[in-house]
Amino acid sequence: MGADIVIGLQWGDEAKGRFVDYISENYDVIVRFQGGANAGHTVIVQDKKYIFHLLPSGLIRKDKIGIIGAGVLIDPDILLEEISFIEKELGPLEGRFFIDERANIVLPYHKEEDFLEESSKKGVGSTRKGIAYAYRDLYMRMGIRLSDLKDVNWLSDRLKTAAEFNNQIIGARYGHVPFDWKVMRDELLIFFGQIRPYVADTVALFHSYLEENKKILFEGAQGTMLDIFFGTYPFVTSSHTISSGAPVGSGIPPTCIGRIYGVFKAYTTRVGKGPFPTELTGEEGKYIREKGNEYGATTGRPRRCGWLDLPVLRYSAFVNGVTDLVMTKLDVLSGLEKIKVAVHYKLDGKKLRFPPTSILDYERLEPHYIEMEGFELEGNERSFQELPENAKKYVNFIEEELKIPVKYISVGPRRDQLIVR
Ligand code: IMP
């Protein structure tokens, strides 16, 4: 089997970037398959911090190929910025970075609508990158794909229609002045000239990589509870964040998938609005936020913090088909006297082992916790045996509950602060 997947099991920000950076050593090709510049993958290499929004973070390794698949939304400005940043740091990307020409583009009116919607407080607390609105156009068959930029007449026709529709919405809803499709078209043509060396039919590339026995790693963005179908709808993002999204968003068949690495933090966070059963609104939440530096990599927003939620992990492990668990940021819990874990919920007197399906039920949900003894970590523990007894008990408890091995545990942000069991 040629392809494995790294996926987030909570509400995003599970520190997937650092795990992808570590595990990508064993792969030839790293692939983004959904979402867009709403993601923020932070990687620290030799005390240097890299934040990627669009490029696969595996590109940090100079011998790897990075691919942006058909399911990803392209934000032209951010793409150019990241390409130029990484080329300055690591040399030319031509020949080792490709974007699928089927990928859709986030246009200025998508970002504007997202901004206006959020500013009017009607939104879900989005990252304001225009994601929902660009996917809306895509599913209405009104999106602009990279391949549309190859022919100016075709592009003009498509963009004129799409701009008319979007201008009507932002005009009627917010009185916004219309965007000029000709200006956008000219900008898009310049943009296409700049990215042309990287644009490809990546399905054909995947086919040849698999024939050459190259190993492919999918890098998920956001998390399972933000999935458009299986997350806490409507407080979700607009893409398929679960493992099944990887074949969909890349064109690689599901039969090629082998391992599925499910990444979760030793506690829980979420940004934006929406249900969060184990949220801590008091001092403990603040402690975790400050110690874990829980501020958004994309927006800088403070993240909401809370205890680990096993119903969420049980559900996520199932819908993703997780084979290996990756626990990150265990060191952040260090210093707490007691640590709680939600093992199930109660809803109207009934015990629930999975999250409810309706957003309305979350309001009446009561998490049932067990309490565990705290521990102190130094961050220099390099094996499971070196962890304090209470930290081991914490990891073992989660493993027993989920019946999936916790194979990796991070005790700090650096590459070497990852315990492999
Ligand atoms: P959007 O994806 O910008 O439309 O935002 C929809 C919801 O997903 C909001 O609650 C965002 O905070 C959340 N979200 C989007 N991307 C990320 C991410 O990379 N990490 C965590 N939350 C995210």
Coordinates of C-alpha atoms and ligand atoms in Angstrom, one line a residue:
M1 CA 0.0 0.0 0.0
G2 CA 1.4 3.3 -1.1
A3 CA -0.3 6.0 0.9
D4 CA -0.8 6.8 4.6
I5 CA -2.8 9.6 6.2
V6 CA -2.3 12.0 9.0
I7 CA -5.6 13.3 10.4
G8 CA -6.8 15.5 13.2
L9 CA -9.2 13.9 15.7
Q10 CA -10.5 17.0 17.5
W11 CA -11.3 20.5 16.3
G12 CA -8.1 21.2 14.5
D13 CA -4.8 22.5 15.9
E14 CA -3.8 19.1 17.1
A15 CA -0.1 19.9 16.2
K16 CA -0.4 17.8 13.1
G17 CA 2.3 19.9 11.4
R18 CA 5.0 18.8 13.8
F19 CA 4.0 15.1 13.4
V20 CA 3.9 15.4 9.6
D21 CA 7.4 17.0 9.7
Y22 CA 8.7 14.1 11.8
I23 CA 7.0 11.2 9.9
S24 CA 7.6 12.7 6.4
E25 CA 11.1 11.5 6.6
N26 CA 9.8 8.0 5.7
Y27 CA 7.8 9.3 2.6
D28 CA 8.6 10.6 -0.8
V29 CA 5.5 12.7 -1.5
I30 CA 3.4 14.9 0.9
V31 CA -0.1 15.9 -0.1
R32 CA -2.7 18.4 1.0
F33 CA -6.2 17.3 -0.1
Q34 CA -8.8 19.7 1.4
G35 CA -9.3 23.1 3.0
G36 CA -7.2 26.0 2.0
A37 CA -5.3 28.9 3.7
N38 CA -7.6 28.5 6.8
A39 CA -5.1 25.9 8.0
G40 CA -2.0 26.9 10.0
H41 CA 0.6 24.2 10.3
T42 CA 3.5 25.2 12.6
V43 CA 6.8 23.3 12.4
I44 CA 9.9 24.2 14.4
V45 CA 13.2 23.0 13.0
Q46 CA 16.4 24.0 14.8
D47 CA 14.6 26.7 16.7
K48 CA 13.3 28.2 13.5
K49 CA 9.5 28.5 13.2
Y50 CA 7.8 27.8 9.9
I51 CA 4.0 28.3 9.5
F52 CA 2.4 26.9 6.4
H53 CA -1.2 27.7 5.4
L54 CA -1.3 26.2 2.0
L55 CA 1.9 24.3 1.1
P56 CA 2.3 20.8 2.5
S57 CA 4.6 21.2 5.5
G58 CA 6.7 18.2 4.3
L59 CA 8.3 20.5 1.8
I60 CA 10.6 21.6 4.6
R61 CA 12.6 18.5 3.8
K62 CA 14.5 19.3 0.6
D63 CA 14.3 15.8 -0.9
K64 CA 10.5 15.6 -0.7
I65 CA 7.8 16.3 -3.3
G66 CA 4.9 18.4 -2.2
I67 CA 1.5 18.3 -3.8
I68 CA -1.7 20.4 -3.5
G69 CA -4.5 18.2 -4.6
A70 CA -7.7 18.9 -6.5
G71 CA -9.8 19.3 -3.3
V72 CA -7.8 22.3 -1.9
L73 CA -8.8 25.9 -2.4
I74 CA -6.0 28.1 -3.7
D75 CA -5.6 31.6 -2.3
P76 CA -3.4 33.3 -4.9
D77 CA -1.7 35.8 -2.5
I78 CA -0.9 33.3 0.2
L79 CA 0.3 30.7 -2.3
L80 CA 2.8 33.2 -3.9
E81 CA 3.9 34.4 -0.4
E82 CA 4.6 30.8 0.8
I83 CA 6.3 29.8 -2.4
S84 CA 8.6 32.8 -2.3
F85 CA 9.3 32.3 1.5
I86 CA 10.2 28.6 1.1
E87 CA 12.3 29.2 -2.1
K88 CA 14.3 31.9 -0.2
E89 CA 14.9 29.5 2.7
L90 CA 15.4 26.2 0.9
G91 CA 15.9 26.9 -2.8
P92 CA 13.8 26.4 -5.9
L93 CA 10.6 24.4 -5.7
E94 CA 10.3 23.7 -9.4
G95 CA 10.3 20.0 -10.0
R96 CA 9.3 19.1 -6.4
F97 CA 6.1 21.0 -5.9
F98 CA 2.9 20.6 -7.9
I99 CA -0.6 22.0 -7.7
D100 CA -3.5 20.1 -9.3
E101 CA -5.0 22.1 -12.2
R102 CA -8.4 21.1 -11.0
A103 CA -8.0 23.0 -7.8
N104 CA -10.4 25.9 -7.3
I105 CA -9.4 29.5 -6.5
V106 CA -10.5 31.7 -3.7
L107 CA -11.5 35.0 -5.3
P108 CA -11.6 38.5 -3.6
Y109 CA -15.4 38.4 -3.3
H110 CA -15.3 35.1 -1.3
K111 CA -13.0 36.7 1.2
E112 CA -15.0 39.8 1.4
E113 CA -18.3 37.9 1.9
D114 CA -16.6 35.9 4.7
F115 CA -15.3 39.1 6.3
L116 CA -18.7 40.8 6.1
E117 CA -20.6 37.8 7.3
E118 CA -18.3 37.4 10.3
S119 CA -18.3 41.1 11.1
S120 CA -22.1 41.0 11.2
K121 CA -21.7 38.3 13.8
K122 CA -23.8 35.9 11.7
G123 CA -20.9 33.7 10.9
V124 CA -19.5 30.6 12.8
G125 CA -16.3 32.4 13.8
S126 CA -14.4 31.5 10.6
T127 CA -10.8 32.3 9.7
R128 CA -12.1 34.8 7.1
K129 CA -10.2 33.2 4.3
G130 CA -13.3 32.9 2.1
I131 CA -13.4 29.1 2.4
A132 CA -17.2 28.5 2.7
Y133 CA -17.9 30.8 -0.1
A134 CA -15.4 29.4 -2.5
Y135 CA -16.6 25.9 -1.8
R136 CA -20.2 27.1 -2.3
D137 CA -19.3 28.3 -5.8
L138 CA -17.4 25.1 -6.5
Y139 CA -20.4 23.0 -5.6
M140 CA -22.7 25.3 -7.6
R141 CA -20.4 24.5 -10.5
M142 CA -19.5 28.2 -10.6
G143 CA -16.0 27.9 -9.3
I144 CA -12.9 29.0 -11.2
R145 CA -10.3 26.3 -11.5
L146 CA -6.6 26.7 -12.2
S147 CA -7.2 25.0 -15.6
D148 CA -9.7 27.8 -16.5
L149 CA -6.9 30.3 -16.5
K150 CA -5.4 28.7 -19.6
D151 CA -7.9 30.2 -22.0
V152 CA -8.7 33.9 -21.7
N153 CA -12.1 33.7 -23.4
W154 CA -13.3 30.7 -21.4
L155 CA -12.0 32.4 -18.2
S156 CA -13.8 35.7 -19.1
D157 CA -17.1 33.9 -19.6
R158 CA -16.9 31.9 -16.4
L159 CA -15.7 34.8 -14.3
K160 CA -18.3 37.2 -15.6
T161 CA -21.1 34.9 -14.6
A162 CA -19.6 34.0 -11.2
A163 CA -18.8 37.6 -10.4
E164 CA -22.3 38.7 -11.3
F165 CA -23.7 36.1 -8.8
N166 CA -21.4 37.0 -6.0
N167 CA -21.8 40.7 -6.6
Q168 CA -25.5 40.3 -6.3
I169 CA -25.2 38.6 -2.9
I170 CA -22.8 41.0 -1.3
G171 CA -24.6 43.9 -2.9
A172 CA -28.0 42.8 -1.6
R173 CA -26.9 41.6 1.8
Y174 CA -24.3 44.3 2.6
G175 CA -24.6 47.0 0.1
H176 CA -21.1 46.2 -1.0
V177 CA -19.8 47.8 -4.3
P178 CA -19.4 45.2 -7.1
F179 CA -16.1 43.6 -7.9
D180 CA -14.9 44.3 -11.4
W181 CA -14.5 40.9 -13.1
K182 CA -12.1 42.3 -15.7
V183 CA -9.7 43.5 -13.0
M184 CA -9.9 40.1 -11.3
R185 CA -9.4 38.3 -14.7
D186 CA -6.2 40.3 -15.4
E187 CA -4.9 39.6 -11.9
L188 CA -5.6 35.9 -12.4
L189 CA -3.8 35.8 -15.7
I190 CA -0.7 37.4 -14.1
F191 CA -1.0 34.9 -11.2
F192 CA -1.2 32.0 -13.6
G193 CA 2.0 33.1 -15.3
Q194 CA 3.7 33.1 -11.9
I195 CA 2.6 29.6 -10.8
R196 CA 2.6 27.9 -14.2
P197 CA 5.8 25.8 -13.5
Y198 CA 4.0 24.1 -10.6
V199 CA 0.6 23.5 -12.2
A200 CA 0.1 19.8 -13.3
D201 CA -2.3 17.0 -13.6
T202 CA -1.4 15.5 -10.3
V203 CA -3.6 12.4 -10.8
A204 CA -1.2 11.4 -13.6
L205 CA 1.7 12.1 -11.2
F206 CA 0.2 10.0 -8.4
H207 CA -0.2 7.2 -10.9
S208 CA 3.4 7.2 -11.8
Y209 CA 4.6 7.7 -8.2
L210 CA 2.7 4.6 -7.1
E211 CA 4.1 2.6 -10.1
E212 CA 7.5 3.7 -8.9
N213 CA 6.7 2.5 -5.4
K214 CA 7.1 6.0 -4.0
K215 CA 5.5 6.4 -0.6
I216 CA 2.8 9.1 -0.2
L217 CA 1.7 10.9 2.9
F218 CA -1.6 12.8 3.2
E219 CA -1.5 15.8 5.4
G220 CA -4.9 16.6 6.8
A221 CA -5.9 20.1 7.8
Q222 CA -8.4 21.1 10.5
G223 CA -10.0 18.1 12.4
T224 CA -12.7 15.5 12.4
M225 CA -15.1 17.6 14.5
L226 CA -14.9 20.3 11.8
D227 CA -15.8 18.0 9.0
I228 CA -18.6 19.3 6.9
F229 CA -20.7 16.0 7.3
F230 CA -19.4 14.5 10.5
G231 CA -18.4 17.6 12.6
T232 CA -20.5 19.8 14.9
Y233 CA -22.5 21.2 12.0
P234 CA -23.1 24.0 11.3
F235 CA -20.0 25.0 13.4
V236 CA -17.6 23.3 11.0
T237 CA -15.4 24.1 8.1
S238 CA -16.6 23.4 4.6
S239 CA -14.5 20.5 3.5
H240 CA -14.0 16.7 4.2
T241 CA -11.5 16.8 7.0
I242 CA -11.7 13.0 7.7
S243 CA -9.5 10.4 6.2
S244 CA -12.1 9.5 3.4
G245 CA -11.5 13.1 2.2
A246 CA -7.9 12.1 1.2
P247 CA -8.9 9.9 -1.8
V248 CA -11.7 12.3 -2.7
G249 CA -9.5 15.4 -2.7
S250 CA -6.5 13.8 -4.4
G251 CA -7.8 11.2 -6.9
I252 CA -5.7 8.5 -5.2
P253 CA -7.9 5.4 -4.8
P254 CA -8.9 4.3 -1.3
T255 CA -7.4 0.9 -2.0
C256 CA -4.0 2.5 -1.8
I257 CA -4.4 3.7 1.8
G258 CA -2.5 1.9 4.5
R259 CA -2.0 3.5 7.9
I260 CA -4.1 6.2 9.3
Y261 CA -2.4 8.3 12.0
G262 CA -4.9 10.0 14.3
V263 CA -3.4 13.1 16.0
F264 CA -4.9 14.5 19.2
K265 CA -3.7 16.8 21.9
A266 CA -3.5 15.5 25.5
Y267 CA -6.4 18.0 26.1
T268 CA -8.9 19.7 23.8
T269 CA -9.0 23.1 22.1
R270 CA -11.3 24.8 19.6
V271 CA -11.4 28.1 17.9
G272 CA -14.5 29.8 16.6
K273 CA -18.0 29.3 17.9
G274 CA -19.8 26.0 18.5
P275 CA -20.2 23.2 21.0
F276 CA -17.3 22.2 23.2
P277 CA -18.5 19.8 26.0
T278 CA -15.3 19.7 28.1
E279 CA -14.5 23.4 27.8
L280 CA -12.8 25.0 30.9
T281 CA -13.8 28.6 31.2
G282 CA -11.9 29.4 34.4
E283 CA -8.3 29.3 35.7
E284 CA -7.5 25.8 34.5
G285 CA -8.5 26.8 30.9
K286 CA -6.3 29.9 31.1
Y287 CA -3.4 27.8 32.5
I288 CA -3.6 25.4 29.5
R289 CA -3.9 28.3 27.0
E290 CA -0.8 30.1 28.3
K291 CA 1.3 27.0 28.8
G292 CA 0.3 25.5 25.5
N293 CA 0.5 28.8 23.7
E294 CA -3.0 28.2 22.4
Y295 CA -3.4 31.0 20.0
G296 CA -4.4 30.5 16.4
A297 CA -1.5 30.1 13.8
T298 CA -3.8 31.6 11.1
T299 CA -5.7 34.3 13.0
G300 CA -3.9 34.7 16.3
R301 CA -7.2 34.2 18.1
P302 CA -7.0 32.7 21.7
R303 CA -8.2 29.1 21.5
R304 CA -10.8 27.8 23.9
C305 CA -9.3 25.0 26.0
G306 CA -10.7 22.0 27.9
W307 CA -10.1 18.5 29.1
L308 CA -9.6 15.5 26.9
D309 CA -12.9 14.3 25.5
L310 CA -13.0 10.5 24.9
P311 CA -16.5 10.4 23.2
V312 CA -15.0 12.7 20.6
L313 CA -11.9 10.6 20.2
R314 CA -13.9 7.3 20.1
Y315 CA -16.0 8.7 17.3
S316 CA -13.1 10.2 15.4
A317 CA -11.0 7.1 15.7
F318 CA -14.0 5.2 14.1
V319 CA -14.9 7.5 11.3
N320 CA -11.3 7.9 10.3
G321 CA -10.3 4.2 10.7
V322 CA -7.3 5.2 12.9
T323 CA -4.6 2.6 13.1
D324 CA -2.0 4.6 15.2
L325 CA -2.7 7.3 17.7
V326 CA -0.4 10.3 18.1
M327 CA -0.7 12.2 21.4
T328 CA 0.7 15.7 21.3
K329 CA 1.6 18.4 23.9
L330 CA 1.5 16.1 26.9
D331 CA 4.0 18.5 28.5
V332 CA 1.3 21.2 28.6
L333 CA -0.5 19.3 31.3
S334 CA 2.6 19.1 33.4
G335 CA 2.3 20.9 36.7
L336 CA -1.5 20.4 37.1
E337 CA -2.4 18.7 40.4
K338 CA -5.3 16.8 38.9
I339 CA -6.2 16.0 35.4
K340 CA -9.7 15.1 34.2
V341 CA -10.8 13.1 31.3
A342 CA -14.4 12.9 30.0
V343 CA -15.2 9.2 29.5
H344 CA -18.8 9.5 28.4
Y345 CA -21.7 12.0 28.4
K346 CA -25.1 12.0 29.9
L347 CA -28.0 13.3 27.8
D348 CA -31.5 13.4 29.4
G349 CA -30.4 10.6 31.8
K350 CA -29.0 8.4 29.0
K351 CA -25.3 7.5 28.7
L352 CA -23.6 8.5 25.5
R353 CA -20.3 7.1 24.3
F354 CA -20.3 9.1 21.1
P355 CA -21.1 12.8 20.5
P356 CA -24.7 13.6 19.7
T357 CA -25.7 14.3 16.1
S358 CA -27.7 17.4 16.7
I359 CA -26.3 20.7 17.7
L360 CA -29.3 21.2 20.0
D361 CA -28.4 18.2 22.2
Y362 CA -25.0 19.6 23.1
E363 CA -26.7 22.2 25.3
R364 CA -28.1 19.5 27.6
L365 CA -25.0 17.4 27.5
E366 CA -23.2 16.6 30.8
P367 CA -19.7 15.2 30.4
H368 CA -18.9 12.5 33.0
Y369 CA -15.3 12.8 34.1
I370 CA -12.7 10.6 35.8
E371 CA -9.9 12.3 37.7
M372 CA -6.3 11.3 37.4
E373 CA -3.2 12.4 39.3
G374 CA -1.0 15.1 37.7
F375 CA 2.7 14.8 36.7
E376 CA 5.7 16.9 36.1
L377 CA 7.6 16.6 32.7
E378 CA 11.0 18.1 31.9
G379 CA 10.6 17.9 28.1
N380 CA 13.7 15.8 27.8
E381 CA 12.1 12.4 28.2
R382 CA 12.9 10.4 25.1
S383 CA 11.2 7.1 25.9
F384 CA 8.0 5.9 27.3
Q385 CA 9.9 4.4 30.3
E386 CA 11.3 7.8 31.2
L387 CA 7.9 9.3 31.6
P388 CA 6.6 9.8 35.2
E389 CA 4.3 7.0 36.4
N390 CA 1.2 9.2 36.4
A391 CA 1.9 10.3 32.8
K392 CA 2.2 6.7 31.7
K393 CA -1.1 5.9 33.5
Y394 CA -2.7 8.8 31.6
V395 CA -1.5 7.5 28.2
N396 CA -2.3 3.9 29.0
F397 CA -5.8 4.8 30.1
I398 CA -6.6 6.5 26.8
E399 CA -5.1 3.6 24.9
E400 CA -7.3 1.1 26.8
E401 CA -10.4 3.1 26.3
L402 CA -9.9 3.6 22.6
K403 CA -8.3 0.2 22.0
I404 CA -5.8 1.7 19.6
P405 CA -2.1 2.0 20.4
V406 CA -0.7 5.4 21.3
K407 CA 2.5 5.1 19.2
Y408 CA 3.8 8.6 19.4
I409 CA 3.8 11.1 22.3
S410 CA 5.1 14.6 22.0
V411 CA 6.7 16.4 25.1
G412 CA 7.7 19.6 23.4
P413 CA 7.6 21.3 20.0
R414 CA 11.1 20.4 18.7
R415 CA 11.8 17.5 16.4
D416 CA 13.6 15.5 19.0
Q417 CA 10.8 15.9 21.6
L418 CA 8.7 13.1 20.3
I419 CA 8.6 9.7 22.0
V420 CA 8.2 6.7 19.7
R421 CA 6.9 3.6 21.4
Ligands
IMP1 P1 -13.5 28.4 7.9 O1 -12.8 27.1 7.6 O2 -12.5 29.6 7.9 O3 -14.7 28.7 7.1 O4 -13.9 28.4 9.5 C1 -15.0 27.5 9.9 C2 -14.7 27.0 11.3 O5 -13.5 26.1 11.2 C3 -14.3 28.1 12.3 O6 -14.8 27.7 13.6 C4 -12.8 28.1 12.3 O7 -12.2 28.5 13.5 C5 -12.5 26.6 12.1 N1 -11.2 26.3 11.5 C6 -10.9 26.5 10.2 N2 -9.6 26.2 10.0 C7 -9.1 25.8 11.2 C8 -7.8 25.3 11.6 O8 -6.8 25.1 10.8 N3 -7.7 25.0 12.9 C9 -8.7 25.1 13.8 N4 -9.9 25.6 13.4 C10 -10.1 25.9 12.1

